[in-house]
Coordinates of C-alpha atoms in Angstrom, one line a residue:
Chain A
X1 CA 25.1 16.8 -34.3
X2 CA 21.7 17.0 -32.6
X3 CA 19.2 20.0 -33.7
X4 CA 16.6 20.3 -31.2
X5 CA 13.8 22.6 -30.5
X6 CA 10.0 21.4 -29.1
X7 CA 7.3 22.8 -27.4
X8 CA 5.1 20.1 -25.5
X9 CA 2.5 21.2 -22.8
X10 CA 3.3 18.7 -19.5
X11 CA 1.1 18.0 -16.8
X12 CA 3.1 18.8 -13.3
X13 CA 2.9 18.7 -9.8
X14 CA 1.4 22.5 -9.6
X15 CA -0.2 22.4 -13.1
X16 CA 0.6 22.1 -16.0
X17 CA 3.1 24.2 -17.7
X18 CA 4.9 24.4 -21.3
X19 CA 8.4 21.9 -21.8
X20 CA 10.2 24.6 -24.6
X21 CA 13.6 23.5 -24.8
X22 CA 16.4 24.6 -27.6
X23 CA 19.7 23.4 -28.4
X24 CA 22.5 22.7 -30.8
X25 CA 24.4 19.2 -29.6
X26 CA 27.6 18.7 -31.7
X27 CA 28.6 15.5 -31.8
X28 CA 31.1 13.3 -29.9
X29 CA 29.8 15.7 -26.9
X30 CA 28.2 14.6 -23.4
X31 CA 25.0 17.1 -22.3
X32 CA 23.7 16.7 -18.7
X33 CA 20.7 17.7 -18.1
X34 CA 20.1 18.6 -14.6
X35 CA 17.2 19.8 -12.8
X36 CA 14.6 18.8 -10.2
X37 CA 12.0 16.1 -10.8
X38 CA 9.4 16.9 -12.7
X39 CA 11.3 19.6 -14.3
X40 CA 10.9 17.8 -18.2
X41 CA 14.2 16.1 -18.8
X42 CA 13.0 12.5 -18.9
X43 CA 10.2 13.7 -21.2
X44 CA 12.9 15.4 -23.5
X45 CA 14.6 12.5 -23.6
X46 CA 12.0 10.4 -24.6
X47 CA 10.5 12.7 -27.0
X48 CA 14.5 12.3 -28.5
X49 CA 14.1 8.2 -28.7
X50 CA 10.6 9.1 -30.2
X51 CA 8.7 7.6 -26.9
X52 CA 6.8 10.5 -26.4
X53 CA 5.6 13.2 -29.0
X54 CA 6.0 16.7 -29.0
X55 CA 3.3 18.7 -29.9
X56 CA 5.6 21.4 -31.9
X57 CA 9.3 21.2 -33.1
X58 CA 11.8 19.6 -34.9
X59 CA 14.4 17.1 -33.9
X60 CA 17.4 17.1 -36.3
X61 CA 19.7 14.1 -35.9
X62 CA 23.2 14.5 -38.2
X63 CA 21.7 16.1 -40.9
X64 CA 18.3 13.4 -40.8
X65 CA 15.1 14.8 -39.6
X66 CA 13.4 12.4 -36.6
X67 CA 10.5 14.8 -35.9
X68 CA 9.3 17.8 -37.8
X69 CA 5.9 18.9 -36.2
X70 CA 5.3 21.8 -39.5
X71 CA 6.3 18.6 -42.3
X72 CA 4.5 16.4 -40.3
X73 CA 7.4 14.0 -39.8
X74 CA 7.1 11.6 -36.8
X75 CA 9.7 8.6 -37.1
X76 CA 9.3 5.6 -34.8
X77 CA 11.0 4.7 -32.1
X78 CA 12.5 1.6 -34.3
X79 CA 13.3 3.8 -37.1
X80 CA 15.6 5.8 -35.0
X81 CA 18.9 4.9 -33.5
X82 CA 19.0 5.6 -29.9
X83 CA 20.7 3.5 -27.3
X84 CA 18.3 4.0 -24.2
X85 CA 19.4 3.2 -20.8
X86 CA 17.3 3.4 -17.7
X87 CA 17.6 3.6 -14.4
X88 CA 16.1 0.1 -13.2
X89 CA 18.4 -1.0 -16.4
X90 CA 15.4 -2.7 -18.1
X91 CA 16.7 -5.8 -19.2
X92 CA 15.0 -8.8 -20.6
X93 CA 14.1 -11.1 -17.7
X94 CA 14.1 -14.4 -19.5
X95 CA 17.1 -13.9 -21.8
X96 CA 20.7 -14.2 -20.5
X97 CA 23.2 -11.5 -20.7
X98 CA 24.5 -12.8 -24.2
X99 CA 21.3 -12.9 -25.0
X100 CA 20.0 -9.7 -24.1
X101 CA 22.8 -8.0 -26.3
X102 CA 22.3 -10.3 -28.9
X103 CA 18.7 -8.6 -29.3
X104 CA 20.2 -5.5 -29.9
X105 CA 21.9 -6.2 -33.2
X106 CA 20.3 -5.7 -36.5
X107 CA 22.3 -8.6 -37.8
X108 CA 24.2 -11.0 -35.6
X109 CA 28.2 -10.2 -34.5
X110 CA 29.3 -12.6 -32.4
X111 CA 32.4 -11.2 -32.7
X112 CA 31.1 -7.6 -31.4
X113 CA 29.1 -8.6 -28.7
X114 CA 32.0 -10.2 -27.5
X115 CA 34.0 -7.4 -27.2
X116 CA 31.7 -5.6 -25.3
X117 CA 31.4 -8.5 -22.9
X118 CA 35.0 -8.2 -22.8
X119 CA 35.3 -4.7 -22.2
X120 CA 32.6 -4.1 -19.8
X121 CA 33.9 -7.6 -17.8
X122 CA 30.8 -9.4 -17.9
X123 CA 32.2 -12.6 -20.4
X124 CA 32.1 -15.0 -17.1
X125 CA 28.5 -13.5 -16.6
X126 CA 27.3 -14.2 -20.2
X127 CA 25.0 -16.7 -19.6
X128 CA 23.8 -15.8 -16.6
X129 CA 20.1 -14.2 -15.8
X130 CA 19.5 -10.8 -15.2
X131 CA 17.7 -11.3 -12.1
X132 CA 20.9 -13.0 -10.6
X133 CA 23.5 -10.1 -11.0
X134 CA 24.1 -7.0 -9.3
X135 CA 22.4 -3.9 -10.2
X136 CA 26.1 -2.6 -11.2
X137 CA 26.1 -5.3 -13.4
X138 CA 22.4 -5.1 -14.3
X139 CA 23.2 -2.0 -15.6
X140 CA 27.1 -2.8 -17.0
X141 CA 24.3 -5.3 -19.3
X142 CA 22.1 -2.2 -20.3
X143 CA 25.5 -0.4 -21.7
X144 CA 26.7 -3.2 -23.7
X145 CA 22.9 -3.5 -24.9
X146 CA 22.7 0.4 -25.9
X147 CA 26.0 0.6 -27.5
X148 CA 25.3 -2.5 -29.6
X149 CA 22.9 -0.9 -30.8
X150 CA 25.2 1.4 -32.5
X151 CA 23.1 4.7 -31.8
X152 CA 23.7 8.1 -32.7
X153 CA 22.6 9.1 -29.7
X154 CA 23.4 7.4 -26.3
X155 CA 20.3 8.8 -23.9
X156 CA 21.1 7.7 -20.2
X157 CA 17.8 8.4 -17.9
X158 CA 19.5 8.6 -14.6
X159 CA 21.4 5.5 -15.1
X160 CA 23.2 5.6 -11.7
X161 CA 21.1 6.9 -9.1
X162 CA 20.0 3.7 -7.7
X163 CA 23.5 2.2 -7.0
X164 CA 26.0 2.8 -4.1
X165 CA 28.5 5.5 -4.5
X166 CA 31.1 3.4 -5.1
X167 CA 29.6 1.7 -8.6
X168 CA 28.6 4.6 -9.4
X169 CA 32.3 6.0 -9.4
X170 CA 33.1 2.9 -11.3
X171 CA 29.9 3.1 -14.0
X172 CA 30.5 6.7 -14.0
X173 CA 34.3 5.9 -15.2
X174 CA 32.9 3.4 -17.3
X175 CA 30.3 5.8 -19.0
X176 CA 32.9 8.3 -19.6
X177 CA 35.2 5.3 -21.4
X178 CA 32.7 4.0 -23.8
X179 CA 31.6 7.5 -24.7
X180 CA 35.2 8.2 -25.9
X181 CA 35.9 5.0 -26.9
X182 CA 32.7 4.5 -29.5
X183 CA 32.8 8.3 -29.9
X184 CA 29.1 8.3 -29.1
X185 CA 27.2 11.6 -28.7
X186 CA 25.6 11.6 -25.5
X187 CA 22.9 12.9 -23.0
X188 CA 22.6 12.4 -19.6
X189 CA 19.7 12.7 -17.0
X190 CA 21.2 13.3 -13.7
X191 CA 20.5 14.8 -10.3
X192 CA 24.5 14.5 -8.8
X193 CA 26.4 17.5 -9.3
X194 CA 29.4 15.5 -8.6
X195 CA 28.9 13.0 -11.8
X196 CA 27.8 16.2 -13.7
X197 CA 31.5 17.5 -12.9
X198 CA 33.2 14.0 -14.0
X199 CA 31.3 13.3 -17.0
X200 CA 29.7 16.3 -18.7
X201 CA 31.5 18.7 -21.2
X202 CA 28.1 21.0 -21.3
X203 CA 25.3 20.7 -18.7
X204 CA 22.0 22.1 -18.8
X205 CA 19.2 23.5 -15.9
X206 CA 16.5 23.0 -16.5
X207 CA 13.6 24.3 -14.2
X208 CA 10.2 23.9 -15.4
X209 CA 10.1 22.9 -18.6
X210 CA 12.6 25.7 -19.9
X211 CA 16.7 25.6 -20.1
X212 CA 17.8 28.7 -17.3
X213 CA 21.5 27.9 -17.9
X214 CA 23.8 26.2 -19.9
X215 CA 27.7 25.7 -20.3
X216 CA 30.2 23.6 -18.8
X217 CA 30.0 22.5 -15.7
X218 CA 32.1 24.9 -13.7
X219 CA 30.2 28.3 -15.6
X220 CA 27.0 26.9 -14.7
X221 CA 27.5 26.1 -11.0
X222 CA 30.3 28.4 -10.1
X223 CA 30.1 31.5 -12.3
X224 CA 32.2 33.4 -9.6
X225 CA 35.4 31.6 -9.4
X226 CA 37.3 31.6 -12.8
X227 CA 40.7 30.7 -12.3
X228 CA 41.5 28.4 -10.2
X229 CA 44.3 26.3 -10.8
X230 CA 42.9 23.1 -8.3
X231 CA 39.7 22.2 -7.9
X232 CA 37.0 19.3 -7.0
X233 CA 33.0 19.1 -6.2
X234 CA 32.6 17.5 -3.2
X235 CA 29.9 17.0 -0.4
X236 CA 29.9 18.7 3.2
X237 CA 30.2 15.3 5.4
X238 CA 30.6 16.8 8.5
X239 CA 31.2 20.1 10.6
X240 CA 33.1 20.7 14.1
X241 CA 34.2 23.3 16.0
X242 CA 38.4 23.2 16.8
X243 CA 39.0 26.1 19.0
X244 CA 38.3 29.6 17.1
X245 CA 38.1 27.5 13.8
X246 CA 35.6 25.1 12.2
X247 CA 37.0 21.6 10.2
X248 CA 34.9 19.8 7.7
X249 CA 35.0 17.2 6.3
X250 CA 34.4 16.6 2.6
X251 CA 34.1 13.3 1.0
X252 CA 35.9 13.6 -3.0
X253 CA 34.7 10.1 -4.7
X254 CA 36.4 8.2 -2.6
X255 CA 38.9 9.9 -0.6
X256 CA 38.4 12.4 2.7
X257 CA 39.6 15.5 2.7
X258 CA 39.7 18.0 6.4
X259 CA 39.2 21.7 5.3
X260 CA 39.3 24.5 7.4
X261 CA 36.1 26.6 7.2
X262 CA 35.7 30.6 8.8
X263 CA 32.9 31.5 11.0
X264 CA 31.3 33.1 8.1
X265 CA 31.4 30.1 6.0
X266 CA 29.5 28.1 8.6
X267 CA 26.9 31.0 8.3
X268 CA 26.7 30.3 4.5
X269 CA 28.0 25.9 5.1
X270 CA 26.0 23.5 6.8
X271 CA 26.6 19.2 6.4
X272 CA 24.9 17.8 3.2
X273 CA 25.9 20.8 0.6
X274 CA 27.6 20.5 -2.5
X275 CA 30.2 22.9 -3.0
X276 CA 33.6 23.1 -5.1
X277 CA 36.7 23.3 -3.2
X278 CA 38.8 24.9 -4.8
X279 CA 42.5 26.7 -4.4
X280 CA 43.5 29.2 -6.6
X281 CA 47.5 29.5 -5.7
X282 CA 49.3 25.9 -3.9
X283 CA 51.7 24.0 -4.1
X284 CA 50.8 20.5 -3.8
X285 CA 53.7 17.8 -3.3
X286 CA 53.2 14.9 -6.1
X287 CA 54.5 11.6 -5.7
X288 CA 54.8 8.9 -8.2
X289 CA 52.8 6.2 -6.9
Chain B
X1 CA -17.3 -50.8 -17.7
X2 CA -18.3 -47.5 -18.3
X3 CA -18.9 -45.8 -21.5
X4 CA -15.5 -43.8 -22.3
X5 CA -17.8 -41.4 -24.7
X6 CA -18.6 -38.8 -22.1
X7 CA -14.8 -38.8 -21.2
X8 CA -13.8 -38.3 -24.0
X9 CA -16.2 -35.4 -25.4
X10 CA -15.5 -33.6 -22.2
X11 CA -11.7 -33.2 -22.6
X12 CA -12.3 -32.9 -26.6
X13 CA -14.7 -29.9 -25.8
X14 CA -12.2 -28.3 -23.1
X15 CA -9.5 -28.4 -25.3
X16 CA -10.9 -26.9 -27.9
X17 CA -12.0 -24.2 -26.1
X18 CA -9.0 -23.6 -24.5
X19 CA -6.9 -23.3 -27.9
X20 CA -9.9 -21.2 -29.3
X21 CA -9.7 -19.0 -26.2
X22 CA -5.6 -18.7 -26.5
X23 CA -6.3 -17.5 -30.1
X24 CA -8.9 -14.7 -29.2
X25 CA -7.8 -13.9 -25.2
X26 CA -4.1 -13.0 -26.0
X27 CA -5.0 -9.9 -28.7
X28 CA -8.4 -9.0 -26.5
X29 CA -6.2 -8.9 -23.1
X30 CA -3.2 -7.1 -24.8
X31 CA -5.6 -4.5 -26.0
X32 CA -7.4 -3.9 -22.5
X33 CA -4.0 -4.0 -20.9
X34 CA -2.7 -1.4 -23.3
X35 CA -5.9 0.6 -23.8
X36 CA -6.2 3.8 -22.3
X37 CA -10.5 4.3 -23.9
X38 CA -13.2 5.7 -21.8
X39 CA -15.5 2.8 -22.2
X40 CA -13.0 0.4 -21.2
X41 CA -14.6 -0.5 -18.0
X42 CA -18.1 -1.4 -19.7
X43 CA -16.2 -3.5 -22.2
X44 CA -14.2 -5.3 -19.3
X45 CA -17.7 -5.7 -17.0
X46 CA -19.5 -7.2 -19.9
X47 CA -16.3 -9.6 -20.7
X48 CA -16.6 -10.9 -17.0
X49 CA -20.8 -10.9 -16.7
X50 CA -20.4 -14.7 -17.7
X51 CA -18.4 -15.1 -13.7
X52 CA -21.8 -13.6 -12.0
X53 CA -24.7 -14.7 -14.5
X54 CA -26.3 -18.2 -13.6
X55 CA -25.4 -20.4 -15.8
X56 CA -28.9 -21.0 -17.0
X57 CA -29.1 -17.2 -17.8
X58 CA -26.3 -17.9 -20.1
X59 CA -27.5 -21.1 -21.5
X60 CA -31.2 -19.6 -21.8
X61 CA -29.8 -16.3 -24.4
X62 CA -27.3 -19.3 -26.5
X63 CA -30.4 -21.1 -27.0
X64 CA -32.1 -17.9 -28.7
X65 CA -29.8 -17.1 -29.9
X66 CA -28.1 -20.2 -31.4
X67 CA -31.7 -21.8 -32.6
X68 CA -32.9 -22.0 -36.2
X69 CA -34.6 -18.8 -35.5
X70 CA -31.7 -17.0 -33.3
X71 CA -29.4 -14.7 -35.9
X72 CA -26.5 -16.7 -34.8
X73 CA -28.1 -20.1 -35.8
X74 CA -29.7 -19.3 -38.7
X75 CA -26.4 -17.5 -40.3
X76 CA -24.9 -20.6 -39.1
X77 CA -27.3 -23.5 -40.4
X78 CA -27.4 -21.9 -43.7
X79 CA -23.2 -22.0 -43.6
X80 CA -22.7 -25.2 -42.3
X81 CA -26.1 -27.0 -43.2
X82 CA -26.8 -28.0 -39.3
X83 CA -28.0 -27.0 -36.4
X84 CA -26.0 -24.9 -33.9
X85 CA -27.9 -25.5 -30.9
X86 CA -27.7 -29.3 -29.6
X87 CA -24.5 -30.0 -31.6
X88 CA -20.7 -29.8 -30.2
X89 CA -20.6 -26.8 -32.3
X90 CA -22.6 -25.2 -30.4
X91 CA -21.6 -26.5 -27.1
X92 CA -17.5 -25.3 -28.6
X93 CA -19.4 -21.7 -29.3
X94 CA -21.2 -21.4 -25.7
X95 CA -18.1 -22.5 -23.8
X96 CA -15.7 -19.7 -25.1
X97 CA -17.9 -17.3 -24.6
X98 CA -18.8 -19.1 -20.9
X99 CA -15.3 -19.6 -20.1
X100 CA -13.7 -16.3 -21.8
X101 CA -13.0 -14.1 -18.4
X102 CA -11.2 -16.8 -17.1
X103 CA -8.7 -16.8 -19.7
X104 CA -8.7 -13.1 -20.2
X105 CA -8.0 -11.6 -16.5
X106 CA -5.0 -13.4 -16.1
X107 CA -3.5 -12.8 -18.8
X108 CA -4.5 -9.1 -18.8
X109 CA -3.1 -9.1 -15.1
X110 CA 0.3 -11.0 -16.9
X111 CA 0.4 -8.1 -19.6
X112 CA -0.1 -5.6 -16.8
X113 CA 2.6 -6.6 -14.2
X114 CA 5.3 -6.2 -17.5
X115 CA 7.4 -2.9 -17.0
X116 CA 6.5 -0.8 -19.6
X117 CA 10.5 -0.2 -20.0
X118 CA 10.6 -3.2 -21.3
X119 CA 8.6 -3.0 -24.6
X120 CA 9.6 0.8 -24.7
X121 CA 13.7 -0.9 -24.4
X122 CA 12.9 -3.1 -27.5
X123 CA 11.3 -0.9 -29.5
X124 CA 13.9 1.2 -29.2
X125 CA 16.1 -1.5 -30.3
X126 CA 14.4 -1.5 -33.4
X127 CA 12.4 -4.3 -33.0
X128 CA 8.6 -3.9 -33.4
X129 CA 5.6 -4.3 -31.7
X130 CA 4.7 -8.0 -32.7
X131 CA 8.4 -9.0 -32.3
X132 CA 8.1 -7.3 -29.0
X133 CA 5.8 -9.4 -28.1
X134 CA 6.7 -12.5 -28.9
X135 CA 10.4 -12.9 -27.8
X136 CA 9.8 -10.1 -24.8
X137 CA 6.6 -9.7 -23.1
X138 CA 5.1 -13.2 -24.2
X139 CA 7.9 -15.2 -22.4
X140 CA 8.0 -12.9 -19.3
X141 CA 4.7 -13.7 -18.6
X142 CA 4.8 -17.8 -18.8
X143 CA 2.7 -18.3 -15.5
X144 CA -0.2 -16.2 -16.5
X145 CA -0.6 -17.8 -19.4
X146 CA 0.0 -21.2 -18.3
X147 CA -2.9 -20.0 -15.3
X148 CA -5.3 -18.6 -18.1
X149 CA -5.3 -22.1 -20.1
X150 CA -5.6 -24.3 -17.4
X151 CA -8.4 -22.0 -15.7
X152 CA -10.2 -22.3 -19.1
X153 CA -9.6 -25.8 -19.5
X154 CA -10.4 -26.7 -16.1
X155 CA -13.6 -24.4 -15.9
X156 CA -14.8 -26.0 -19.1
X157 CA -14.9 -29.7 -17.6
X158 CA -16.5 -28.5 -14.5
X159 CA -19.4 -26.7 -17.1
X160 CA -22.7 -28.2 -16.8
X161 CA -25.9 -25.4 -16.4
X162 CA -24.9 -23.9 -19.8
X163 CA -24.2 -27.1 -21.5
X164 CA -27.2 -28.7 -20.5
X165 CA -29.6 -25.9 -21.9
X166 CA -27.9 -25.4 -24.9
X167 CA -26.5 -29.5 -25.5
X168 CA -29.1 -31.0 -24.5
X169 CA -27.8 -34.5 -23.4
X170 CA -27.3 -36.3 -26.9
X171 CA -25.5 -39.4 -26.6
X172 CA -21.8 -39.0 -28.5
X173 CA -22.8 -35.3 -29.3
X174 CA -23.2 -33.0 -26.8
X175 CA -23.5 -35.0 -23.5
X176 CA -20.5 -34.4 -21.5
X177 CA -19.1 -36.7 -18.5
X178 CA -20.5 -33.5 -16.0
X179 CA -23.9 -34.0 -17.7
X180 CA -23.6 -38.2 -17.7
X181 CA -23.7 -37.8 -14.0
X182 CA -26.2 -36.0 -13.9
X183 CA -28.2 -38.6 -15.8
X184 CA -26.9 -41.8 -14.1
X185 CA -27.6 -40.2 -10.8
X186 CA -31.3 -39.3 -11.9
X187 CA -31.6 -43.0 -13.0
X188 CA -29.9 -44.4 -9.3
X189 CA -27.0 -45.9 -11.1
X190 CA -24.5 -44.6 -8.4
X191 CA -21.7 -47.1 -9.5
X192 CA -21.4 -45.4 -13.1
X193 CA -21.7 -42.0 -11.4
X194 CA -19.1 -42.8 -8.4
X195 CA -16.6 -43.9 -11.2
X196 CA -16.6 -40.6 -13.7
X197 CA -17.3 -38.4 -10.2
X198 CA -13.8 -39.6 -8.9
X199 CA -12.6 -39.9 -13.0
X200 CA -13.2 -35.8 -12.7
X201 CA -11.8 -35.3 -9.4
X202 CA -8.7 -37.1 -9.9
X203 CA -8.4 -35.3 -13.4
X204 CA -8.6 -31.7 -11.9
X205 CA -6.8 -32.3 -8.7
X206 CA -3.6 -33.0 -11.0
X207 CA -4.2 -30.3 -13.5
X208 CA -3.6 -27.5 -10.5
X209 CA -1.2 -29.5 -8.6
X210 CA 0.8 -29.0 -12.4
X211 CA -0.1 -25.6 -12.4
X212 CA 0.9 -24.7 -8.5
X213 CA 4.4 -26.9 -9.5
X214 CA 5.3 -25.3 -12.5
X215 CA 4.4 -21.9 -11.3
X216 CA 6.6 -22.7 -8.4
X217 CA 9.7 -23.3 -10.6
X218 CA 9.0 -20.2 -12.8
X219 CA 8.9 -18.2 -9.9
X220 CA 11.8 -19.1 -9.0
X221 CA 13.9 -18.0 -11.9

């Protein structure tokens, strides 16, 4: 469980203005935090992998106190067990991919470390060189390398947002395997609603420096519908006009999906949005595959 | 045949200097490439005055300073029970401090191009800051600090205005092939002179054709 309260003033884009964020994590739970840039959440993050300092607070870790601004208790960045990931992954340039996770264990477990070359398919990369995989990979390496760290908390800074849609469905599956799998409590930085739908049990806004919502995904984006019985977050790929009524096209991971919009859903509708599609009473065929 | 001493005291002298500079350049460039002070830029102009100064500048304040009567050379004579101006010490003394920026900015420039993710991705591993260093930033910087040694080395040989003033020219001690040319060509003996001139040339021509290869090749990884 992750105890968290601090107060840090930030420097922004309009001046500065004060980070004061609160919240109760329990464990084996995955918290987005979603917001514009500049909003704080990378800084929260790092002030959680003790990479930046708060300047008031606490940060309780299961039950172990990591900062405690009033006790004066400030633990290092070593002392605490975070696995980090970034979003240009961050990997060693002149170790190999064995290598890299190798750095990550207190003692060495050959035996672990091949597992998780194993599991996230890179064995027939292991001795290759950073700079010669694919950024999927690059950052399939960064996983292994934070899990093997064995953290009690997994802090992903945007992990995904510089790979094609289709690793990131992948990654994101991935993500959402290992965070089960090593029953890791985890926080996620991320600016795609649709990942926020897939992976999150709570997410929250955060505008400015302060949390303005927070629950699971659906009560914090769609507060108005409650019961539907079907439904997916999607982006608007297209608009046109069929007669009297409009079709649109939404993209679903990786499938297309032709919806039938109203005129006053154009008013409100327009290419680009986000929205949830949703149906509250159908009857959809299923066929085993 | 020539005299091999000159030779010899030369590439002595550079690599001295060159191992003395690794010791003191790597924690002096970390800190400037890490430092965020206010007086950092007067620190890093007084670390590279010895690129602009004449030579003889230089070599005029070491022999203050390293004299019998200079602080540095009295604290030193009464250590070491000789003089530190006109003796290899002192020549070893003048040339790190002659030599120093070109060891120091590229290795600073090395420690700067590093993403700070990097040492901020090991720490969080657990590992700390000199560890971080060594197996992390240290490695990922191999051509900087291959340029800083050889650009110390190299610079070194190629010393002569501050070596003069404070070396003298004695014979086995302090007089250096650059300075040996000098003499032989003040005393018309253009055969000697020809033969450590294209010694020297020779010599630094293949110390950067090294460098530009082996750069190459890291590069490449």
């Amino acid at each position: 469980m992750i105890q968290l309260s601090v107060q840090k003033t930030l420097a922004g884009a309009d001046g500065p203005f004060n980070l004061s964020v609160d919240f109760v994590l329990p464990s084996e739970n995955l918290l987005t935090l979603y917001g514009k840039s500049g909003s704080g959440k990378t800084t929260l993050l790092r002030m959680l992998a003790g990479l930046a300092k708060p300047d008031s607070g606490y940060i309780k870790v299961n039950g172990k106190t990591w900062f405690d601004s009033s006790a004066n208790i400030n633990l290092s960045p070593q002392k605490r067990k975070v696995g980090l990931v970034f979003q240009d992954y961050a990997l060693f340039p002149t170790m190999t991919v064995r290598e890299n996770l190798r750095f990550a264990q207190e003692s060495n477990n050959e035996q672990k470390v091949k597992e998780l070359l194993e599991l996230t398919g890179l064995a027939a990369l292991s001795n290759r060189f950073p700079s010669t995989l694919s950024g999927g990979q690059q950052q399939r390496v960064a996983l292994a390398r934070a899990i093997l760290r064995e953290p009690e908390i997994l802090l992903l800074d945007e992990p995904l947002s510089a790979l094609d849609q289709q690793t990131r469905n992948k990654l994101q599956n991935e993500i959402l395997k290992f965070h089960k799998r090593f029953k890791l409590t985890t926080i996620l930085v991320s600016h795609d609603k649709q990942e926020v739908f897939k992976l999150s049990d709570t997410v929250a806004l955060i505008d400015r420096g302060t949390i303005t919502r927070n629950g699971t995904p659906r009560e914090v984006f769609f507060d108005k519908i409650t019961s539907n019985k079907f439904s997916f977050a999607s982006t608007i790929l297209s608009i046109r006009k069929v007669d009297c009524i409009y079709l649109a096209v939404i993209g679903a991971g990786n499938e297309l999906v032709e919806v039938v919009l109203s005129e006053s859903d154009i008013e409100t509708l327009k290419v680009g949005d986000e929205v949830l599609v949703a149906s509250k009473a159908f009857n959809p065929i299923v066929i085993k595959l | 045949m020539i005299n091999p001493e000159p030779l010899i005291l030369t590439l002595k002298l550079a690599g001295l200097t060159t191992a003395i500079l690794y010791v003191v350049g790597l924690p002096v460039a970390w800190f400037l490439s890490q430092s965020r002070m206010r007086l950092k830029p007067v620190l890093e102009a007084v670390l590279a005055l010895p690129l602009v100064l004449p030579p003889s500048v230089l070599g005029f304040y070491f022999l203050l300073a390293f004299s019998r009567q200079g602080w540095l050379g009295g604290l030193w004579e009464k250590a070491f029970d000789h003089q530190l101006a006109f003796s290899f010490d002192g020549l070893v003394f003048g040339s790190v401090i002659f030599s120093f920026p070109f060891m120091v900015h590229p290795l600073q420039a090395g420690f700067n191009a590093i993403p700070r993710n990097l040492s901020e991705a090991s720490y969080s591993l657990g590992k700390s800051t000199l560890e971080t260093l060594i197996k992390v930033i240290l490695p990922a910087m191999k051509s900087s600090i291959l340029t800083g040694g050889v650009l110390a080395f190299a610079h070194t040989v190629g010393e002569f205005g501050v070596v003069l003033m404070i070396g003298g020219s004695i014979e086995g001690k302090t007089k250096v092939a650059s300075i040996a040319i000098y003499d032989l060509v003040e005393s018309l003996d253009y055969n000697s002179a020809h033969i450590y001139s294209a010694i020297l040339f020779a010599f630094s021509f293949m110390i950067l054709l090294t460098v530009y290869l082996v750069n190459k090749k890291l590069d490449i990884r």
